[in-house]
CSV table of C-alpha atoms and ligand atoms in Angstrom, one decimal:
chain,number,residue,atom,x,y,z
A,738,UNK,CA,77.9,110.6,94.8
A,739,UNK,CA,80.9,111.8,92.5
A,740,UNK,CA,83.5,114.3,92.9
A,741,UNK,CA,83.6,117.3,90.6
A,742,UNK,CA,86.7,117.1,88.0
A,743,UNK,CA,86.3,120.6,87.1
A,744,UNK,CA,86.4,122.2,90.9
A,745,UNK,CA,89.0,119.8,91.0
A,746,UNK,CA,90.6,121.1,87.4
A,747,UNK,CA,89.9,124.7,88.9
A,748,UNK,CA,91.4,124.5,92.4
A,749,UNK,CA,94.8,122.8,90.8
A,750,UNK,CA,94.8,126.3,88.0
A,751,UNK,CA,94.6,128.5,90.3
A,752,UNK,CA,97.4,126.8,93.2
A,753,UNK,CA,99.7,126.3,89.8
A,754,UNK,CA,99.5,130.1,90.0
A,755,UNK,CA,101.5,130.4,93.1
A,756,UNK,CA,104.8,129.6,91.9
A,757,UNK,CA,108.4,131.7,91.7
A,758,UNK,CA,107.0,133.2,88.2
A,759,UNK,CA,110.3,133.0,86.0
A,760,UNK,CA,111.3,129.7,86.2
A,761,UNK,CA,110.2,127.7,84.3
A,762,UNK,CA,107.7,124.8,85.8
A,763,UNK,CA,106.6,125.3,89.1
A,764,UNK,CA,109.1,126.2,92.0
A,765,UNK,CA,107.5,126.8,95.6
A,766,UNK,CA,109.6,126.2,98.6
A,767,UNK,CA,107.9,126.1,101.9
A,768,UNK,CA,107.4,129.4,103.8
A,769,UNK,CA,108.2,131.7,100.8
A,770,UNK,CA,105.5,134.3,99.5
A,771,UNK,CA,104.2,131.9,96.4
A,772,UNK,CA,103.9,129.7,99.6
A,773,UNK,CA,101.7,131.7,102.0
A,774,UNK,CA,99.9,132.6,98.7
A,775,UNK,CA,98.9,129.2,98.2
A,776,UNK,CA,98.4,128.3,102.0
A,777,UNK,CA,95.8,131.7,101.9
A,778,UNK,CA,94.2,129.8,98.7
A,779,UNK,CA,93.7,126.3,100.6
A,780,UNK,CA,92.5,127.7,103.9
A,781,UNK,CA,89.8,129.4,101.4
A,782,UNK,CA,88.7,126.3,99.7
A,783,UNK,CA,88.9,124.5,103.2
A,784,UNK,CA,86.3,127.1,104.8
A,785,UNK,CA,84.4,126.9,101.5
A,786,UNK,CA,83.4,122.9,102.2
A,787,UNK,CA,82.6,123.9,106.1
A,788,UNK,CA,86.0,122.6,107.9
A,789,UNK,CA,87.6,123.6,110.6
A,790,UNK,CA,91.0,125.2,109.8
A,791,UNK,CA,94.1,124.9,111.9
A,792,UNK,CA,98.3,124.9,111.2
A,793,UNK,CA,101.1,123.9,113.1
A,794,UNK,CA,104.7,125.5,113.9
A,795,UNK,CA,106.3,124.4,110.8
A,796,UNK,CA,102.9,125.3,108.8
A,797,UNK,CA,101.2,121.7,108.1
A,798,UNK,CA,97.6,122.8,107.4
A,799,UNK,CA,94.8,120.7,109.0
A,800,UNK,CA,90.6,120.8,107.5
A,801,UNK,CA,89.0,118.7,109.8
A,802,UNK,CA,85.0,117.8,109.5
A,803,UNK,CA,84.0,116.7,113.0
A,804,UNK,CA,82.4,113.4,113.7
A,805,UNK,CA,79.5,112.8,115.5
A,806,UNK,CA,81.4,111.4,118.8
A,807,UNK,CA,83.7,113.3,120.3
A,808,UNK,CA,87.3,111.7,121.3
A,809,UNK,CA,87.5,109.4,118.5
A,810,UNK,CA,91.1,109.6,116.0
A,811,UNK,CA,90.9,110.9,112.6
A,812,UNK,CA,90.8,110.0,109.7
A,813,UNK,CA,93.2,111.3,107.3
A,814,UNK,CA,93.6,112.2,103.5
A,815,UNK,CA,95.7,114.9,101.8
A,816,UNK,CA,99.6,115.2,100.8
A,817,UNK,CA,102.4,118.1,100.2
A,818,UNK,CA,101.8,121.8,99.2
A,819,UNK,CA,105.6,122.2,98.6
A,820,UNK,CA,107.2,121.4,95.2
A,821,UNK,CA,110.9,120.7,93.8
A,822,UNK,CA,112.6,123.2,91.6
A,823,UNK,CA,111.0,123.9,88.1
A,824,UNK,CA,108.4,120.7,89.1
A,825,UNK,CA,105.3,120.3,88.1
A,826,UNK,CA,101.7,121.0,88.7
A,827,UNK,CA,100.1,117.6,90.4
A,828,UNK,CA,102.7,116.5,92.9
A,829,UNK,CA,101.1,116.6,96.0
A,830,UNK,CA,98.7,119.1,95.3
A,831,UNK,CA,96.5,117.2,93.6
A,832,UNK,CA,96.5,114.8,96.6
A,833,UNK,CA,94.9,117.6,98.9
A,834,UNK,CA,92.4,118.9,95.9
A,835,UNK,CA,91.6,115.5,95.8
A,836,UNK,CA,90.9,115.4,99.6
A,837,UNK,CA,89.1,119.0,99.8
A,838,UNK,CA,86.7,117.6,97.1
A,839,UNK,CA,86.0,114.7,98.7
A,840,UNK,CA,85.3,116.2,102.0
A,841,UNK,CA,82.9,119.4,100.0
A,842,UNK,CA,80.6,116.0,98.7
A,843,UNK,CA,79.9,114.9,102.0
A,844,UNK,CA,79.3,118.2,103.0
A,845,UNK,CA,76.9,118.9,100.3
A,846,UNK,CA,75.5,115.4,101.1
A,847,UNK,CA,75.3,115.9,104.3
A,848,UNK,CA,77.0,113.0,104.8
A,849,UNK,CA,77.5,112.6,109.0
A,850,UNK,CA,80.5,109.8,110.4
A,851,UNK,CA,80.9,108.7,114.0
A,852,UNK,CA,85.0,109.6,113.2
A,853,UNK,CA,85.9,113.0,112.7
A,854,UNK,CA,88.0,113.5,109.2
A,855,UNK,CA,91.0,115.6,108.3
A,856,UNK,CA,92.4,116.9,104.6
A,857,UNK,CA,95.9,118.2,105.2
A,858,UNK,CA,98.6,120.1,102.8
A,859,UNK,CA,102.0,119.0,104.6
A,860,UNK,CA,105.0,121.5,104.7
A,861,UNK,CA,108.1,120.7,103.0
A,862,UNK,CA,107.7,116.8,101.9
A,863,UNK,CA,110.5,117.4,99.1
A,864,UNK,CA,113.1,118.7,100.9
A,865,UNK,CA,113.5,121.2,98.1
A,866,UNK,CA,114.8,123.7,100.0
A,867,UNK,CA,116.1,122.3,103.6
A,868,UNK,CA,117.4,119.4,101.6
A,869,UNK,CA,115.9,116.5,103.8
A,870,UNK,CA,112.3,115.3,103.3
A,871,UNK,CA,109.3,114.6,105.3
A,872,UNK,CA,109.6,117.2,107.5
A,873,UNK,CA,106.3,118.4,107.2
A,874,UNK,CA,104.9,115.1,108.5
A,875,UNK,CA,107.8,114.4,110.6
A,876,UNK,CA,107.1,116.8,112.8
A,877,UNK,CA,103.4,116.5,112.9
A,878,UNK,CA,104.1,112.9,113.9
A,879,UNK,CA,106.4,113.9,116.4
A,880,UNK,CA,109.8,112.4,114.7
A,881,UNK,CA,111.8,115.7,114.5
A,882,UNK,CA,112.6,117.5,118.1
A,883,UNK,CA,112.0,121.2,118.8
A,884,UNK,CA,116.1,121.9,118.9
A,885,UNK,CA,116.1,120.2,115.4
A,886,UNK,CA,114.4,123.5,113.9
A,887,UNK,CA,117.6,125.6,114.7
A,888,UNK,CA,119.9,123.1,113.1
A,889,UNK,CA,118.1,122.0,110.1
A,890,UNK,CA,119.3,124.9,107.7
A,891,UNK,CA,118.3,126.4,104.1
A,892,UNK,CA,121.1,127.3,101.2
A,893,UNK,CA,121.1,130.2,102.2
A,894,UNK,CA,122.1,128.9,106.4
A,895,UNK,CA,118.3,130.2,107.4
A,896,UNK,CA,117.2,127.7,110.1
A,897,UNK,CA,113.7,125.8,109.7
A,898,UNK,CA,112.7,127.9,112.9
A,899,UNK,CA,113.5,131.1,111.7
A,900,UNK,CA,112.0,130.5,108.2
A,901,UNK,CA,108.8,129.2,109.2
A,902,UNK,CA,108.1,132.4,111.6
A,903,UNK,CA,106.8,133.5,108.2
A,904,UNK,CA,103.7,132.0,109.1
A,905,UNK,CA,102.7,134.1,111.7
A,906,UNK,CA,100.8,136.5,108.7
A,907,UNK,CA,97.9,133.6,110.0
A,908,UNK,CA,98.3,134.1,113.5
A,909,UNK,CA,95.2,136.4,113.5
A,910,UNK,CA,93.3,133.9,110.8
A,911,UNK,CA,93.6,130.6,111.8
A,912,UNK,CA,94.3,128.8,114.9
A,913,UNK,CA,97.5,127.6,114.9
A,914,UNK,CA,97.9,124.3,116.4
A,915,UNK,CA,100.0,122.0,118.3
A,916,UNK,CA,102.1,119.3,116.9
A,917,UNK,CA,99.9,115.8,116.9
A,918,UNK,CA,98.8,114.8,120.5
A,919,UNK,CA,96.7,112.2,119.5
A,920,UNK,CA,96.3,109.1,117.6
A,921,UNK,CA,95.0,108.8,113.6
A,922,UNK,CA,93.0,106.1,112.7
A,923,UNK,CA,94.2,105.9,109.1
A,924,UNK,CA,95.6,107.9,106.5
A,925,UNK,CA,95.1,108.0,102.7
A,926,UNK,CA,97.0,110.0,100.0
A,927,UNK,CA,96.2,110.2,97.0
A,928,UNK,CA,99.4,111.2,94.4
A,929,UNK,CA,100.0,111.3,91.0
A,930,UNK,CA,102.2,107.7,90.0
A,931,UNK,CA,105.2,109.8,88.7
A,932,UNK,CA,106.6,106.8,86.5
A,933,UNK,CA,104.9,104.9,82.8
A,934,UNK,CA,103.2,102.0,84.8
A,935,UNK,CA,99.4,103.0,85.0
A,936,UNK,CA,99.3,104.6,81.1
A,937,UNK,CA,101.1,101.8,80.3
A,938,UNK,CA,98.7,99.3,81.5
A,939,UNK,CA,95.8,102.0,80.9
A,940,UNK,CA,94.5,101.8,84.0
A,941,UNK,CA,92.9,104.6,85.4
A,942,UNK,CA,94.0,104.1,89.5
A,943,UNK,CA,97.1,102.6,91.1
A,944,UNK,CA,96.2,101.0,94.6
A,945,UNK,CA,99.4,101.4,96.6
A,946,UNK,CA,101.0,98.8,98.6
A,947,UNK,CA,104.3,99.4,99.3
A,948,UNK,CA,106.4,102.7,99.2
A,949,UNK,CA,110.3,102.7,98.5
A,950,UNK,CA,113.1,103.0,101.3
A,951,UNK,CA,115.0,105.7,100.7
A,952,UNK,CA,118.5,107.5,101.9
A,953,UNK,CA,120.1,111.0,100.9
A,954,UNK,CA,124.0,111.7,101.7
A,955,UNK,CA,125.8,115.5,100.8
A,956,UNK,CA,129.3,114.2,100.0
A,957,UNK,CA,132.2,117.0,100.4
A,958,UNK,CA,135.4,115.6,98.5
A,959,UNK,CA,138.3,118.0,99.2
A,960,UNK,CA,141.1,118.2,96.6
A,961,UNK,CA,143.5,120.7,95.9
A,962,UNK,CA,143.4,124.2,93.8
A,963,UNK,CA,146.4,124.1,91.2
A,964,UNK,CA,147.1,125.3,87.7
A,965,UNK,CA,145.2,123.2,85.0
A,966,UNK,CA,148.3,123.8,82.4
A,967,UNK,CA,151.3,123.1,84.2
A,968,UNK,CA,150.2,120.7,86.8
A,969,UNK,CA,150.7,117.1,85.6
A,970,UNK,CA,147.8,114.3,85.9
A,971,UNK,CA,149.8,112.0,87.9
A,972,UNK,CA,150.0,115.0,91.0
A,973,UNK,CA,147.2,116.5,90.9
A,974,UNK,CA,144.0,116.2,93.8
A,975,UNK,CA,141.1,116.8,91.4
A,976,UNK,CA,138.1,116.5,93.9
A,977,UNK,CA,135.8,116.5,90.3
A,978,UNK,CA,137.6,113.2,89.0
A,979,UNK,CA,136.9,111.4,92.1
A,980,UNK,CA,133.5,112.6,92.4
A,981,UNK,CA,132.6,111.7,89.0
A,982,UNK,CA,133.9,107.9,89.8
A,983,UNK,CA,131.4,108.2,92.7
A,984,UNK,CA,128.7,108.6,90.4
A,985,UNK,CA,129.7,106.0,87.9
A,986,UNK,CA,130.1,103.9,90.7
A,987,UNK,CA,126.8,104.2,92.3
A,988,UNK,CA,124.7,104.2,88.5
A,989,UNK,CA,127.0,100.7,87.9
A,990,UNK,CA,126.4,99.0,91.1
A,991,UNK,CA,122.8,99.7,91.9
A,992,UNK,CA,122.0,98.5,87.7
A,993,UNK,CA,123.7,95.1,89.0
A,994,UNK,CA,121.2,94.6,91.9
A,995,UNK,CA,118.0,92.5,91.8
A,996,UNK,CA,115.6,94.1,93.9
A,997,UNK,CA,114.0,97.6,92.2
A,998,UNK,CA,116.8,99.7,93.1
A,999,UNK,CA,118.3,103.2,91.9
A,1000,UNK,CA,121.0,105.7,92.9
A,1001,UNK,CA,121.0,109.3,91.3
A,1002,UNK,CA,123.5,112.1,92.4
A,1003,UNK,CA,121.2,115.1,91.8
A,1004,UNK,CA,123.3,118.3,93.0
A,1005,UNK,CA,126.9,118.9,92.0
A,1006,UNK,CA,128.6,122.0,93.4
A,1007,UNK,CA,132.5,122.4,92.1
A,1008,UNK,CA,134.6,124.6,93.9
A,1009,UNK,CA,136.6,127.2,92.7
A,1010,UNK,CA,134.5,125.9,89.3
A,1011,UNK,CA,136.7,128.1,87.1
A,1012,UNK,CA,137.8,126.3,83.6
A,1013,UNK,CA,141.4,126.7,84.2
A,1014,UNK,CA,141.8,125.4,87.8
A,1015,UNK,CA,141.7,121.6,89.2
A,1016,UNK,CA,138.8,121.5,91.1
A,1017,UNK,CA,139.8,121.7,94.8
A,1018,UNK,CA,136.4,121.1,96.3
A,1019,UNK,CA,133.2,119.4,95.2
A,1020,UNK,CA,129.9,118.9,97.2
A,1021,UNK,CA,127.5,115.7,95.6
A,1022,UNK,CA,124.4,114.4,96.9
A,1023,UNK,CA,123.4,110.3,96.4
A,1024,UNK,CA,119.7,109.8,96.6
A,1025,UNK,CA,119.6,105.5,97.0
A,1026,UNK,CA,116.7,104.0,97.3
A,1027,UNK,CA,115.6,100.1,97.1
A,1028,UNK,CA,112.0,98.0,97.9
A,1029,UNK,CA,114.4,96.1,99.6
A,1030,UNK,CA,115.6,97.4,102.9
A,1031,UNK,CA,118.7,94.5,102.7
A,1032,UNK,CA,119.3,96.1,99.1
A,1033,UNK,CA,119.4,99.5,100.5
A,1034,UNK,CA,121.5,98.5,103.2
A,1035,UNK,CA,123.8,97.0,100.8
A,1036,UNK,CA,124.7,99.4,98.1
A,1037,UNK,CA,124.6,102.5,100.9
A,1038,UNK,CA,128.1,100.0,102.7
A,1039,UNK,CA,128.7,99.6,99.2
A,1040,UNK,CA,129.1,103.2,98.5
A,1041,UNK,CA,130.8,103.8,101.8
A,1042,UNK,CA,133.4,102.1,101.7
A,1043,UNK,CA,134.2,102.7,97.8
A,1044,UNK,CA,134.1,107.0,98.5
A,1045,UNK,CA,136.9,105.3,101.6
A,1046,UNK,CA,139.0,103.8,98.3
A,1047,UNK,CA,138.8,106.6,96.2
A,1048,UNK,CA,139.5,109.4,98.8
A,1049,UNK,CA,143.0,107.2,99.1
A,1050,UNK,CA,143.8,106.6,95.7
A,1051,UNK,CA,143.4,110.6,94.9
A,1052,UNK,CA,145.1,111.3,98.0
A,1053,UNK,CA,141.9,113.3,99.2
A,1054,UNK,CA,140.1,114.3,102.5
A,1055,UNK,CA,136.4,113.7,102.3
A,1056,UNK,CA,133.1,114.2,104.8
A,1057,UNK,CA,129.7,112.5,104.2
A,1058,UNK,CA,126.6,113.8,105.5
A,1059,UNK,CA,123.4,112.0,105.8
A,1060,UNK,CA,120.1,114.2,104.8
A,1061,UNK,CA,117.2,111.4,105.7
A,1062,UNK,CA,116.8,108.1,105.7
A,1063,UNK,CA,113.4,106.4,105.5
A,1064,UNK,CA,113.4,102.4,105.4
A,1065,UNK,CA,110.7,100.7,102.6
A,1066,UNK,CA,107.4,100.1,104.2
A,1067,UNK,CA,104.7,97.5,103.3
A,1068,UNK,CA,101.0,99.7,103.2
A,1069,UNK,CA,98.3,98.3,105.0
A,1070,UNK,CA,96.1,95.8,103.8
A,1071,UNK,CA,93.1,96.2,105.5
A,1072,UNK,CA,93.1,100.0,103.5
A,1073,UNK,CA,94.1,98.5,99.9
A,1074,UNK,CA,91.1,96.0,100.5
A,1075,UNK,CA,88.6,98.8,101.0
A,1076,UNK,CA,90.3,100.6,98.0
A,1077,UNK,CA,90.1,97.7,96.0
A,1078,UNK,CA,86.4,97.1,96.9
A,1079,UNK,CA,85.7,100.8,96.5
A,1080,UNK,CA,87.3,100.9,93.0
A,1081,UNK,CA,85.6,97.7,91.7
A,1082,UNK,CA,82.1,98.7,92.9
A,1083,UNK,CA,82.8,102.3,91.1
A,1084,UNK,CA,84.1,99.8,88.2
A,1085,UNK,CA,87.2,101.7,87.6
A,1086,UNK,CA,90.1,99.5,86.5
A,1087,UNK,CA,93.2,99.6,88.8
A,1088,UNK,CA,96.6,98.4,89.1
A,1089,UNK,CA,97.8,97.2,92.9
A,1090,UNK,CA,101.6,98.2,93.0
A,1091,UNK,CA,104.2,99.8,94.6
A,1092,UNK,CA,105.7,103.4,94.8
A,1093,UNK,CA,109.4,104.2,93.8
A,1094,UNK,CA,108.9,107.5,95.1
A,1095,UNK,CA,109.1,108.6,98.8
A,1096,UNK,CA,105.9,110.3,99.9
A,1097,UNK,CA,104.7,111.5,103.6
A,1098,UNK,CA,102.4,108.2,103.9
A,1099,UNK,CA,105.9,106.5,104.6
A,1100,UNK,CA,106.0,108.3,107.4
A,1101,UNK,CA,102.3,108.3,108.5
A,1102,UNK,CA,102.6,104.4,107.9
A,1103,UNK,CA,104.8,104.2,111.1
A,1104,UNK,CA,102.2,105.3,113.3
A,1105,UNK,CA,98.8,104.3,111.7
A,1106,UNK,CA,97.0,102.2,109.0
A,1107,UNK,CA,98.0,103.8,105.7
A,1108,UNK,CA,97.9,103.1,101.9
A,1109,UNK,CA,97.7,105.3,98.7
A,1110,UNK,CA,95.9,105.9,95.7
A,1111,UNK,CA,97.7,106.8,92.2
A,1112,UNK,CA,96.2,108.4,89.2
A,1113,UNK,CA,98.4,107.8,86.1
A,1114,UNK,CA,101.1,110.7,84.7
A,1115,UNK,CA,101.3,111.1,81.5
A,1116,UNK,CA,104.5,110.0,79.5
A,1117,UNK,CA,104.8,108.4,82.9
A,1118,UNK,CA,106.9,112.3,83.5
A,1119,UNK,CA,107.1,113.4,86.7
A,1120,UNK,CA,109.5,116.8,89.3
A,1121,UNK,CA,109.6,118.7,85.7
A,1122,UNK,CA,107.2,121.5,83.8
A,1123,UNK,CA,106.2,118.5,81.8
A,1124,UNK,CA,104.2,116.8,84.3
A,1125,UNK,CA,100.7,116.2,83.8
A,1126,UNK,CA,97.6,114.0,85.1
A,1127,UNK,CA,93.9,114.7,84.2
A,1128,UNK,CA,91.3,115.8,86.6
A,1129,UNK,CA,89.1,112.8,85.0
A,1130,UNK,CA,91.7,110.6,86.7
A,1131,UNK,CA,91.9,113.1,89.8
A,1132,UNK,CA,87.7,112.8,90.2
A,1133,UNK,CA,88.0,109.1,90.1
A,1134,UNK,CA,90.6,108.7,92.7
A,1135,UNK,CA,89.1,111.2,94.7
A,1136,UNK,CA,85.6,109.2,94.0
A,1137,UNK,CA,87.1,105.9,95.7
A,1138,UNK,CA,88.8,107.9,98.3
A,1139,UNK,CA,85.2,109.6,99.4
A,1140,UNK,CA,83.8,106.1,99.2
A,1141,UNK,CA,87.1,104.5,101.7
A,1142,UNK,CA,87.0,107.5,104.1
A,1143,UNK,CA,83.2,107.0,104.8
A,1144,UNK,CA,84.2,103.6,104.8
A,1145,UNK,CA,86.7,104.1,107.9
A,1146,UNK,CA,84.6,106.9,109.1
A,1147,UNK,CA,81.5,104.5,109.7
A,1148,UNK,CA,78.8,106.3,108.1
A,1149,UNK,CA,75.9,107.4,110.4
A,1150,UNK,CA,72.5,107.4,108.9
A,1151,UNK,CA,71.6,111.0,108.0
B,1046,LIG,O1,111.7,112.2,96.2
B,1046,LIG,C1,110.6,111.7,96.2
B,1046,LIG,O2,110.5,110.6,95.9
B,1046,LIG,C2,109.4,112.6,96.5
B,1046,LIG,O3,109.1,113.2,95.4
B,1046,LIG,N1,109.7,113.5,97.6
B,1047,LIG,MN1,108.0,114.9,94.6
B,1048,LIG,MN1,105.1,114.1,96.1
């Protein structure tokens, strides 16, 4: 049995067309119009290989192929519809083509298991636009509370609640389900690498083991509006001079640490941001991350206590917010041994390694057996138009997930 790289090819084309059409890339936050475009697309393809449909509140969308028992957990494959701003084409979604595919074989194969198994597209794993991430499967695994929807805003101050009602165009389509109630027996995600490992190695699949802690602050520095000609260097509050120390400051000390570690401030908003005043407010974000959950732990103090230093020595106020914090998590083992045997009786050569980006299998990991399969990116490029992974690749992961989810799913004989 092998999974078909050009349904896969074709459902990734026409998903890649749902996207805000003039940027550049592909931009689609959760519960916009390119989003319930593609959420219409994947409930399609989903009903096409015989599943039942359902989605939750905050629009996670569930295509489950019943087992022969009833009662027993699921088994679960799939990733993240959502994508960052001008991203790419493969992250996530070629995680839940991957999963629909696999699930359309054993349909066509009539291929029965005692568990009952799910593909799902999460909502809003990047935290593109509500600026924390996971929150798809964080809610479906019951980690964000129902008061959390009003608080957790957009840029625009839309709450999660609010901005998911969008989703009630499926009310009359779909059943829309509660969050989880019951156990999983395993998830498996497949994901593009997003780094140069596997094409480096030429391997064809990464075997994931282990999947990077990671924390997200918004840091508000508030300075002081003056004149940029007449006020002198030694008086001045300029929140964009101490902010810009931040960043040096977090690129130098997370390069000095041992562990894989890295520290990016992605999002830089200067107030009155006029060329002729000293800044008087500026609002950064530091994404840290580490393999080591010490590390992390270390250079987030770290960075604590040097914002305390530098808010003193400019004679500043600041605030420091924390967006999400998720600590590094060891896969399981029992999964990357099936992977592994799966891959090497398909004789597909593989990599076993860990991931320096966060996916929602860091959060599934908490609550079930969980591991991941990677399929190389080229140029090893990845949240830019640039990204790219072939649906050869795609039909081979897919191939060893089919394989690992009848696995788990204990066939029965057909
Ligand atoms: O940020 C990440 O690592 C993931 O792409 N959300
Ligand atoms: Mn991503
Ligand atoms: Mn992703």
């Amino acid at each position: 049995m092998y999974c078909n790289a050009e349904r896969i090819e074709e459902m990734l084309q026409n998903i890649a067309t749902f996207t805000v059409a003039e940027d550049e890339g592909f931009t689609r936050f959760s519960y916009t119009q390119e989003d319930i475009q593609a959420k219409k697309y994947i409930i399609k393809k989903m009903k096409e290989a015989n599943l039942k449909v359902s989605m939750d509140l905050l629009g996670n969308i569930f295509g489950r192929r019943e087992g022969t028992e009833e009662n027993l957990p699921p088994i679960v494959a799939g990733s993240h519809l959502d994508t960052v701003k001008n991203g790419g084409k493969y992250d996530g979604i070629a995680g839940i083509v991957a999963g629909i595919e696999a699930l359309r074989v054993m349909e066509e194969n009539q291929i029965k298991t005692k568990y009952p198994i799910e593909v799902v597209a999460f909502a809003e794993e990047e935290g593109g636009r509500f600026n924390s991430a996971f929150i798809g499967s964080s809610w479906f695994m019951g980690k964000i509370k129902e008061e959390a929807l009003e608080t957790i805003c957009d840029h625009q101050n839309m709450s999660l609640k609010e901005a998911a009602e969008s989703l009630n165009v499926f009310n009359e389509e779909i059943k829309r389900c509660k969050r989880k109630d019951y156990h999983i027996k395993a998830m498996i995600e497949l994901h593009c690498e997003q780094g140069p490992i596997l094409e480096n190695n030429q391997k064809s699949l990464g075997l994931v083991n282990a999947i990077i802690g990671s924390s997200s602050y918004q840091v508000t520095l508030f300075g002081q509006a003056d004149h940029s000609g007449t006020t002198p260097m030694d008086v001045r509050k300029d929140a964009f001079y101490a902010a810009s120390k931040i960043a040096v400051e977090l690129n130098e000390f997370t390069k000095k640490q041992e562990m894989y570690s890295v520290g990016t401030v992605g999002c830089v908003e200067v107030k009155p941001n006029v060329y002729n005043i000293v800044p008087q407010e500026v609002s950064i974000t530091m994404d840290i991350r580490s393999m080591d959950q010490k590390v992390l732990e270390h250079i987030i103090t770290h960075m604590k206590e040097y914002i305390e230093k530098i808010a003193i020595d400019h004679h500043i106020q600041y605030k420091i917010k924390k967006n999400h914090h998720a600590n590094p998590v060891k896969l399981s083992n029992k999964i990357v041994d099936l992977l592994i045997k799966n891959t090497k009786k398909r004789n597909y050569n593989f990599d076993v390694m860990g991931s320096g980006a966060g996916h929602d299998t860091l959060i599934m990991a908490e609550f079930t057996d969980a591991a991941m399969i990677f399929i190389p990116s080229k140029n090893g490029r990845s949240h830019c138009p640039e990204e790219y992974s072939d649906s050869e690749h795609i039909a081979k992961g897919a191939d060893v997930l089919l394989d690992t989810i009848i696995d788990l799913g204990e066939k029965v004989s057909s």
